Amino acid sequence: MSVSSFPASQPSLSQSPSLSLSPSSPASSPSHALSSARRAAVVTALRAAGCVFAEDEAELILSTARTPAEVSAMVERRAGGLPLEHVVGWAEFRGLRIAVDPGVFVPRRRTEFLVARAAALAGREAVVVDLCCGSGALGAALAAGLDRVELHAADIDPAAVRCARRNVRAAGGEVYEGDLYDPLPGALRGRVDVLLANVPYVPTGEVGLLPAEARVHEARVALDGGSDGLDVLRRVTAGAPRWLAPGGHLLFETSEGQVPAAVDAVEQAGLTARVVEDEELYATVVIGTRSAGAPGDTPD
């Protein structure tokens, strides 16, 4: 798997900001000159630190910070290499402002494709589980597009769980801390219509080649997928039939080079696999579907 295929290289706010910004003060007002001078100073500092999109990042920092002191602190953290999403405390994902705490995996724009495919499969109501949820962005974004949803999310990283609770509970869902399916309520077995699993899929040997924003500032557990990048995925697919409802769907991202092995893992679990791609977003999603007439596995 090439590093360029991993979500960490997908443009984030720090690479291609696209958020709605607060309107500027009228050009004729005294405060406008001060604002313009402050903006110019922030742009200069960010550009000196090597930020390619310094102008856009300056707008995001100035629109988020509440005081000049906060502006200075944010600029210092960004110049020190902290991802912009961690600096401002949020990321835009499918039109939502998702809280993102330091150390938590930043949702990538390419993953919006996975959520779009899940929404098309879910209909207007669904029981949804978001595994390896990170900030909870996937589950929250999917829930926002449904009329009725029962939303559950889980992650093994305590920092991610704390962050996800802010996003998922706002969508009426619950978040659990633990390893994959372990913390989920047993009552969910055989009832899940949509199982989102944004699993780590970078091979261990390639984690060190990731961009510093991911390698240094995001939890290793959210990046490292084992020797071939598919260790966590295999565990997810093996357990999926116990939790999916008849006709339910498992969706996850992978790299183009990992597709054959990922599809094999889905089929070994007894699910029907298909692959969908979005060339513009460089996104590859595998969908595993449980047969509508297949009996569920007996829980251990």
mmCIF file of C-alpha atoms in Angstrom:
data_model
loop_
_atom_site.group_PDB
_atom_site.id
_atom_site.type_symbol
_atom_site.label_atom_id
_atom_site.label_comp_id
_atom_site.label_asym_id
_atom_site.label_seq_id
_atom_site.Cartn_x
_atom_site.Cartn_y
_atom_site.Cartn_z
ATOM 1 C CA MET A 1 0.000 0.000 0.000
ATOM 2 C CA SER A 2 1.407 3.379 -0.924
ATOM 3 C CA VAL A 3 1.353 6.052 1.733
ATOM 4 C CA SER A 4 -0.338 8.429 -0.688
ATOM 5 C CA SER A 5 -3.416 6.221 -0.660
ATOM 6 C CA PHE A 6 -3.955 6.567 3.098
ATOM 7 C CA PRO A 7 -6.461 9.110 4.399
ATOM 8 C CA ALA A 8 -3.776 11.061 6.264
ATOM 9 C CA SER A 9 -2.596 12.403 2.928
ATOM 10 C CA GLN A 10 -6.074 13.470 1.928
ATOM 11 C CA PRO A 11 -6.433 17.267 2.016
ATOM 12 C CA SER A 12 -7.687 18.440 5.381
ATOM 13 C CA LEU A 13 -8.541 21.912 6.607
ATOM 14 C CA SER A 14 -4.860 22.670 6.848
ATOM 15 C CA GLN A 15 -4.451 21.808 3.171
ATOM 16 C CA SER A 16 -7.693 23.028 1.619
ATOM 17 C CA PRO A 17 -9.885 25.034 4.019
ATOM 18 C CA SER A 18 -13.480 25.297 2.807
ATOM 19 C CA LEU A 19 -15.444 26.491 5.806
ATOM 20 C CA SER A 20 -17.937 29.307 6.004
ATOM 21 C CA LEU A 21 -16.180 32.341 7.385
ATOM 22 C CA SER A 22 -17.621 35.212 9.388
ATOM 23 C CA PRO A 23 -18.235 38.341 7.297
ATOM 24 C CA SER A 24 -15.599 41.041 7.590
ATOM 25 C CA SER A 25 -16.273 44.449 9.054
ATOM 26 C CA PRO A 26 -17.161 47.204 6.559
ATOM 27 C CA ALA A 27 -14.110 48.537 4.815
ATOM 28 C CA SER A 28 -14.790 52.055 6.040
ATOM 29 C CA SER A 29 -14.864 51.192 9.765
ATOM 30 C CA PRO A 30 -11.840 51.842 12.016
ATOM 31 C CA SER A 31 -11.983 48.224 13.180
ATOM 32 C CA HIS A 32 -11.489 47.066 9.606
ATOM 33 C CA ALA A 33 -7.992 48.542 9.453
ATOM 34 C CA LEU A 34 -7.115 46.816 12.711
ATOM 35 C CA SER A 35 -8.596 43.549 11.469
ATOM 36 C CA SER A 36 -6.701 43.829 8.209
ATOM 37 C CA ALA A 37 -3.440 44.472 10.026
ATOM 38 C CA ARG A 38 -4.039 41.541 12.345
ATOM 39 C CA ARG A 39 -4.898 39.291 9.412
ATOM 40 C CA ALA A 40 -1.736 40.354 7.580
ATOM 41 C CA ALA A 41 0.359 39.577 10.657
ATOM 42 C CA VAL A 42 -1.228 36.123 11.017
ATOM 43 C CA VAL A 43 -0.733 35.350 7.324
ATOM 44 C CA THR A 44 2.911 36.405 7.536
ATOM 45 C CA ALA A 45 3.532 34.195 10.567
ATOM 46 C CA LEU A 46 1.833 31.185 9.008
ATOM 47 C CA ARG A 47 3.600 31.637 5.703
ATOM 48 C CA ALA A 48 6.946 31.853 7.484
ATOM 49 C CA ALA A 49 6.101 28.534 9.184
ATOM 50 C CA GLY A 50 5.589 26.913 5.796
ATOM 51 C CA CYS A 51 1.772 26.841 5.634
ATOM 52 C CA VAL A 52 0.894 26.649 1.948
ATOM 53 C CA PHE A 53 -2.632 27.975 2.412
ATOM 54 C CA ALA A 54 -1.660 30.694 4.888
ATOM 55 C CA GLU A 55 -4.415 33.102 3.832
ATOM 56 C CA ASP A 56 -7.184 30.559 4.238
ATOM 57 C CA GLU A 57 -5.782 29.286 7.510
ATOM 58 C CA ALA A 58 -5.565 32.837 8.841
ATOM 59 C CA GLU A 59 -9.252 33.365 8.098
ATOM 60 C CA LEU A 60 -10.162 30.168 9.936
ATOM 61 C CA ILE A 61 -8.092 31.054 12.980
ATOM 62 C CA LEU A 62 -9.404 34.626 13.118
ATOM 63 C CA SER A 63 -13.005 33.461 12.725
ATOM 64 C CA THR A 64 -12.609 30.882 15.506
ATOM 65 C CA ALA A 65 -10.527 32.714 18.131
ATOM 66 C CA ARG A 66 -12.436 34.883 20.595
ATOM 67 C CA THR A 67 -9.586 37.143 21.711
ATOM 68 C CA PRO A 68 -6.250 38.416 20.373
ATOM 69 C CA ALA A 69 -4.537 36.174 22.917
ATOM 70 C CA GLU A 70 -6.300 33.142 21.464
ATOM 71 C CA VAL A 71 -5.239 34.206 17.974
ATOM 72 C CA SER A 72 -1.620 34.347 19.077
ATOM 73 C CA ALA A 73 -1.839 30.969 20.816
ATOM 74 C CA MET A 74 -3.451 29.334 17.782
ATOM 75 C CA VAL A 75 -0.879 30.766 15.399
ATOM 76 C CA GLU A 76 1.941 29.540 17.653
ATOM 77 C CA ARG A 77 0.485 26.025 17.792
ATOM 78 C CA ARG A 78 -0.087 25.908 14.055
ATOM 79 C CA ALA A 79 3.422 27.203 13.353
ATOM 80 C CA GLY A 80 4.677 24.435 15.603
ATOM 81 C CA GLY A 81 3.150 21.819 13.302
ATOM 82 C CA LEU A 82 -0.151 21.033 15.020
ATOM 83 C CA PRO A 83 -2.871 20.131 12.477
ATOM 84 C CA LEU A 84 -5.159 23.078 11.840
ATOM 85 C CA GLU A 85 -8.174 21.035 12.948
ATOM 86 C CA HIS A 86 -6.559 20.482 16.329
ATOM 87 C CA VAL A 87 -5.668 24.160 16.536
ATOM 88 C CA VAL A 88 -9.190 25.464 15.936
ATOM 89 C CA GLY A 89 -10.839 22.456 17.601
ATOM 90 C CA TRP A 90 -13.088 21.374 14.775
ATOM 91 C CA ALA A 91 -13.297 20.035 11.239
ATOM 92 C CA GLU A 92 -15.981 20.396 8.593
ATOM 93 C CA PHE A 93 -17.384 17.030 7.499
ATOM 94 C CA ARG A 94 -20.396 16.741 5.181
ATOM 95 C CA GLY A 95 -21.508 20.203 6.201
ATOM 96 C CA LEU A 96 -21.220 19.578 9.942
ATOM 97 C CA ARG A 97 -18.797 21.208 12.358
ATOM 98 C CA ILE A 98 -17.215 18.198 14.072
ATOM 99 C CA ALA A 99 -15.327 18.759 17.324
ATOM 100 C CA VAL A 100 -11.782 17.392 17.051
ATOM 101 C CA ASP A 101 -9.591 17.314 20.163
ATOM 102 C CA PRO A 102 -5.776 17.148 20.159
ATOM 103 C CA GLY A 103 -4.541 13.643 19.421
ATOM 104 C CA VAL A 104 -7.819 12.521 17.852
ATOM 105 C CA PHE A 105 -7.913 11.287 14.265
ATOM 106 C CA VAL A 106 -9.038 14.077 11.940
ATOM 107 C CA PRO A 107 -11.904 13.064 9.610
ATOM 108 C CA ARG A 108 -10.763 13.149 5.991
ATOM 109 C CA ARG A 109 -12.774 14.621 3.170
ATOM 110 C CA ARG A 110 -12.382 11.411 1.173
ATOM 111 C CA THR A 111 -14.376 9.582 3.844
ATOM 112 C CA GLU A 112 -17.434 11.666 2.963
ATOM 113 C CA PHE A 113 -17.803 9.239 0.054
ATOM 114 C CA LEU A 114 -18.178 6.320 2.468
ATOM 115 C CA VAL A 115 -20.909 8.165 4.365
ATOM 116 C CA ALA A 116 -22.684 9.036 1.116
ATOM 117 C CA ARG A 117 -22.727 5.364 0.119
ATOM 118 C CA ALA A 118 -23.999 4.411 3.569
ATOM 119 C CA ALA A 119 -26.776 6.995 3.334
ATOM 120 C CA ALA A 120 -27.901 5.572 0.001
ATOM 121 C CA LEU A 121 -28.160 2.115 1.558
ATOM 122 C CA ALA A 122 -29.785 3.173 4.825
ATOM 123 C CA GLY A 123 -33.021 4.612 3.491
ATOM 124 C CA ARG A 124 -34.727 7.062 5.838
ATOM 125 C CA GLU A 125 -34.222 5.196 9.115
ATOM 126 C CA ALA A 126 -31.648 2.748 10.401
ATOM 127 C CA VAL A 127 -29.788 1.227 13.309
ATOM 128 C CA VAL A 128 -26.216 2.480 12.836
ATOM 129 C CA VAL A 129 -22.935 1.475 14.486
ATOM 130 C CA ASP A 130 -19.726 3.466 13.963
ATOM 131 C CA LEU A 131 -16.696 1.323 14.910
ATOM 132 C CA CYS A 132 -13.205 2.826 15.307
ATOM 133 C CA CYS A 133 -15.241 6.016 15.467
ATOM 134 C CA GLY A 134 -12.504 8.518 16.299
ATOM 135 C CA SER A 135 -14.295 11.857 16.591
ATOM 136 C CA GLY A 136 -17.612 10.200 15.715
ATOM 137 C CA ALA A 137 -17.805 12.164 12.480
ATOM 138 C CA LEU A 138 -19.085 9.296 10.316
ATOM 139 C CA GLY A 139 -21.949 8.315 12.560
ATOM 140 C CA ALA A 140 -22.948 11.909 13.257
ATOM 141 C CA ALA A 141 -22.900 12.799 9.562
ATOM 142 C CA LEU A 142 -24.937 9.747 8.580
ATOM 143 C CA ALA A 143 -27.464 10.397 11.331
ATOM 144 C CA ALA A 144 -27.898 13.978 10.120
ATOM 145 C CA GLY A 145 -29.244 12.693 6.814
ATOM 146 C CA LEU A 146 -31.757 10.191 8.212
ATOM 147 C CA ASP A 147 -35.267 10.744 9.502
ATOM 148 C CA ARG A 148 -34.883 8.262 12.354
ATOM 149 C CA VAL A 149 -31.684 6.678 13.604
ATOM 150 C CA GLU A 150 -30.504 4.578 16.503
ATOM 151 C CA LEU A 151 -26.817 5.495 16.633
ATOM 152 C CA HIS A 152 -24.036 3.746 18.536
ATOM 153 C CA ALA A 153 -20.279 4.337 18.281
ATOM 154 C CA ALA A 154 -17.178 2.801 19.838
ATOM 155 C CA ASP A 155 -13.433 3.351 19.982
ATOM 156 C CA ILE A 156 -10.575 1.899 21.993
ATOM 157 C CA ASP A 157 -8.857 5.284 22.482
ATOM 158 C CA PRO A 158 -10.144 7.152 25.580
ATOM 159 C CA ALA A 159 -9.354 10.555 24.038
ATOM 160 C CA ALA A 160 -11.362 9.675 20.938
ATOM 161 C CA VAL A 161 -14.282 8.474 23.058
ATOM 162 C CA ARG A 162 -14.372 11.735 25.006
ATOM 163 C CA CYS A 163 -14.365 13.702 21.772
ATOM 164 C CA ALA A 164 -16.912 11.463 20.034
ATOM 165 C CA ARG A 165 -19.380 11.827 22.871
ATOM 166 C CA ARG A 166 -19.663 15.531 22.100
ATOM 167 C CA ASN A 167 -20.456 14.848 18.446
ATOM 168 C CA VAL A 168 -22.473 11.642 18.691
ATOM 169 C CA ARG A 169 -24.623 12.638 21.649
ATOM 170 C CA ALA A 170 -25.564 15.805 19.779
ATOM 171 C CA ALA A 171 -27.005 13.417 17.183
ATOM 172 C CA GLY A 172 -28.867 11.460 19.860
ATOM 173 C CA GLY A 173 -26.416 8.551 19.937
ATOM 174 C CA GLU A 174 -24.246 6.775 22.490
ATOM 175 C CA VAL A 175 -20.493 6.163 22.543
ATOM 176 C CA TYR A 176 -18.690 3.263 24.222
ATOM 177 C CA GLU A 177 -15.024 2.720 25.073
ATOM 178 C CA GLY A 178 -13.497 -0.624 24.209
ATOM 179 C CA ASP A 179 -12.086 -2.918 21.557
ATOM 180 C CA LEU A 180 -14.299 -3.088 18.453
ATOM 181 C CA TYR A 181 -17.554 -4.923 19.278
ATOM 182 C CA ASP A 182 -16.689 -5.680 22.909
ATOM 183 C CA PRO A 183 -18.348 -2.638 24.515
ATOM 184 C CA LEU A 184 -21.499 -2.633 22.352
ATOM 185 C CA PRO A 185 -24.817 -3.545 23.999
ATOM 186 C CA GLY A 186 -25.672 -7.190 23.366
ATOM 187 C CA ALA A 187 -29.167 -6.146 22.302
ATOM 188 C CA LEU A 188 -27.665 -4.813 19.064
ATOM 189 C CA ARG A 189 -26.708 -8.287 17.808
ATOM 190 C CA GLY A 190 -28.532 -9.039 14.581
ATOM 191 C CA ARG A 191 -30.118 -5.564 14.428
ATOM 192 C CA VAL A 192 -27.502 -3.316 12.795
ATOM 193 C CA ASP A 193 -28.558 -1.973 9.396
ATOM 194 C CA VAL A 194 -25.390 0.010 8.697
ATOM 195 C CA LEU A 195 -22.007 -0.811 10.228
ATOM 196 C CA LEU A 196 -19.414 1.893 9.528
ATOM 197 C CA ALA A 197 -15.816 0.869 10.248
ATOM 198 C CA ASN A 198 -13.166 3.459 9.453
ATOM 199 C CA VAL A 199 -10.425 1.054 10.495
ATOM 200 C CA PRO A 200 -6.700 1.863 10.454
ATOM 201 C CA TYR A 201 -5.166 0.362 7.318
ATOM 202 C CA VAL A 202 -1.612 1.654 7.069
ATOM 203 C CA PRO A 203 0.936 -1.195 7.241
ATOM 204 C CA THR A 204 3.110 -0.892 10.338
ATOM 205 C CA GLY A 205 6.236 -0.441 8.238
ATOM 206 C CA GLU A 206 4.752 2.575 6.454
ATOM 207 C CA VAL A 207 3.468 4.538 9.446
ATOM 208 C CA GLY A 208 6.821 6.306 9.691
ATOM 209 C CA LEU A 209 6.376 7.593 6.131
ATOM 210 C CA LEU A 210 3.109 9.372 6.845
ATOM 211 C CA PRO A 211 2.918 13.179 6.897
ATOM 212 C CA ALA A 212 4.021 14.580 10.256
ATOM 213 C CA GLU A 213 0.559 15.974 10.980
ATOM 214 C CA ALA A 214 -0.756 12.415 11.157
ATOM 215 C CA ARG A 215 2.350 10.585 12.362
ATOM 216 C CA VAL A 216 3.114 12.947 15.242
ATOM 217 C CA HIS A 217 -0.261 14.352 16.234
ATOM 218 C CA GLU A 218 -2.770 11.515 15.757
ATOM 219 C CA ALA A 219 -3.017 8.371 17.879
ATOM 220 C CA ARG A 220 -0.982 5.468 16.521
ATOM 221 C CA VAL A 221 -3.913 3.133 17.160
ATOM 222 C CA ALA A 222 -5.912 5.120 14.588
ATOM 223 C CA LEU A 223 -3.239 4.677 11.915
ATOM 224 C CA ASP A 224 -1.462 1.338 12.301
ATOM 225 C CA GLY A 225 -3.268 -1.565 10.645
ATOM 226 C CA GLY A 226 -0.643 -4.241 11.305
ATOM 227 C CA SER A 227 1.866 -5.954 9.052
ATOM 228 C CA ASP A 228 -0.202 -5.665 5.868
ATOM 229 C CA GLY A 229 -2.586 -2.972 7.111
ATOM 230 C CA LEU A 230 -5.565 -5.304 7.376
ATOM 231 C CA ASP A 231 -5.298 -6.811 10.860
ATOM 232 C CA VAL A 232 -8.111 -4.731 12.359
ATOM 233 C CA LEU A 233 -10.226 -5.090 9.241
ATOM 234 C CA ARG A 234 -10.117 -8.879 9.419
ATOM 235 C CA ARG A 235 -11.369 -8.775 12.995
ATOM 236 C CA VAL A 236 -14.184 -6.417 11.997
ATOM 237 C CA THR A 237 -15.318 -8.559 9.071
ATOM 238 C CA ALA A 238 -15.138 -11.771 11.111
ATOM 239 C CA GLY A 239 -17.480 -10.349 13.733
ATOM 240 C CA ALA A 240 -19.830 -8.449 11.430
ATOM 241 C CA PRO A 241 -22.345 -11.259 10.702
ATOM 242 C CA ARG A 242 -23.242 -11.484 14.397
ATOM 243 C CA TRP A 243 -24.239 -7.839 14.503
ATOM 244 C CA LEU A 244 -25.706 -7.101 11.070
ATOM 245 C CA ALA A 245 -29.418 -7.407 10.512
ATOM 246 C CA PRO A 246 -30.531 -9.526 7.542
ATOM 247 C CA GLY A 247 -29.739 -7.355 4.528
ATOM 248 C CA GLY A 248 -27.492 -5.124 6.668
ATOM 249 C CA HIS A 249 -24.307 -3.555 5.317
ATOM 250 C CA LEU A 250 -20.707 -3.175 6.490
ATOM 251 C CA LEU A 251 -18.770 -0.302 4.887
ATOM 252 C CA PHE A 252 -15.071 0.496 5.205
ATOM 253 C CA GLU A 253 -12.300 2.315 3.365
ATOM 254 C CA THR A 254 -9.185 0.676 2.040
ATOM 255 C CA SER A 255 -6.430 1.410 -0.457
ATOM 256 C CA GLU A 256 -6.657 0.338 -4.079
ATOM 257 C CA GLY A 257 -3.835 -2.158 -3.600
ATOM 258 C CA GLN A 258 -5.529 -3.771 -0.606
ATOM 259 C CA VAL A 259 -8.857 -4.384 -2.337
ATOM 260 C CA PRO A 260 -8.330 -8.082 -3.224
ATOM 261 C CA ALA A 261 -7.359 -9.016 0.343
ATOM 262 C CA ALA A 262 -10.121 -6.839 1.806
ATOM 263 C CA VAL A 263 -12.752 -8.416 -0.430
ATOM 264 C CA ASP A 264 -11.474 -11.858 0.526
ATOM 265 C CA ALA A 265 -11.889 -10.989 4.224
ATOM 266 C CA VAL A 266 -15.479 -9.914 3.599
ATOM 267 C CA GLU A 267 -16.315 -13.058 1.665
ATOM 268 C CA GLN A 268 -14.601 -15.309 4.220
ATOM 269 C CA ALA A 269 -17.043 -13.865 6.770
ATOM 270 C CA GLY A 270 -19.973 -14.967 4.605
ATOM 271 C CA LEU A 271 -20.883 -11.505 3.351
ATOM 272 C CA THR A 272 -21.369 -10.459 -0.260
ATOM 273 C CA ALA A 273 -18.706 -7.931 -1.268
ATOM 274 C CA ARG A 274 -18.676 -5.113 -3.759
ATOM 275 C CA VAL A 275 -16.258 -2.250 -4.337
ATOM 276 C CA VAL A 276 -17.164 1.362 -5.108
ATOM 277 C CA GLU A 277 -14.777 4.183 -5.929
ATOM 278 C CA ASP A 278 -14.691 7.947 -6.276
ATOM 279 C CA GLU A 279 -11.777 9.007 -8.455
ATOM 280 C CA GLU A 280 -12.116 12.677 -7.574
ATOM 281 C CA LEU A 281 -11.762 11.986 -3.841
ATOM 282 C CA TYR A 282 -9.314 9.088 -4.338
ATOM 283 C CA ALA A 283 -11.651 7.003 -2.199
ATOM 284 C CA THR A 284 -12.127 3.242 -2.317
ATOM 285 C CA VAL A 285 -14.916 1.711 -0.246
ATOM 286 C CA VAL A 286 -15.753 -1.956 0.209
ATOM 287 C CA ILE A 287 -19.347 -2.874 1.086
ATOM 288 C CA GLY A 288 -20.131 -6.217 2.670
ATOM 289 C CA THR A 289 -23.803 -7.218 2.780
ATOM 290 C CA ARG A 290 -25.414 -9.933 4.837
ATOM 291 C CA SER A 291 -27.949 -11.991 2.917
ATOM 292 C CA ALA A 292 -31.517 -11.051 3.751
ATOM 293 C CA GLY A 293 -32.353 -14.690 4.329
ATOM 294 C CA ALA A 294 -29.168 -15.822 6.089
ATOM 295 C CA PRO A 295 -29.375 -16.839 9.733
ATOM 296 C CA GLY A 296 -27.121 -14.873 12.059
ATOM 297 C CA ASP A 297 -24.133 -16.434 13.750
ATOM 298 C CA THR A 298 -24.583 -17.637 17.297
ATOM 299 C CA PRO A 299 -22.928 -15.153 19.655
ATOM 300 C CA ASP A 300 -20.059 -16.472 21.733
#
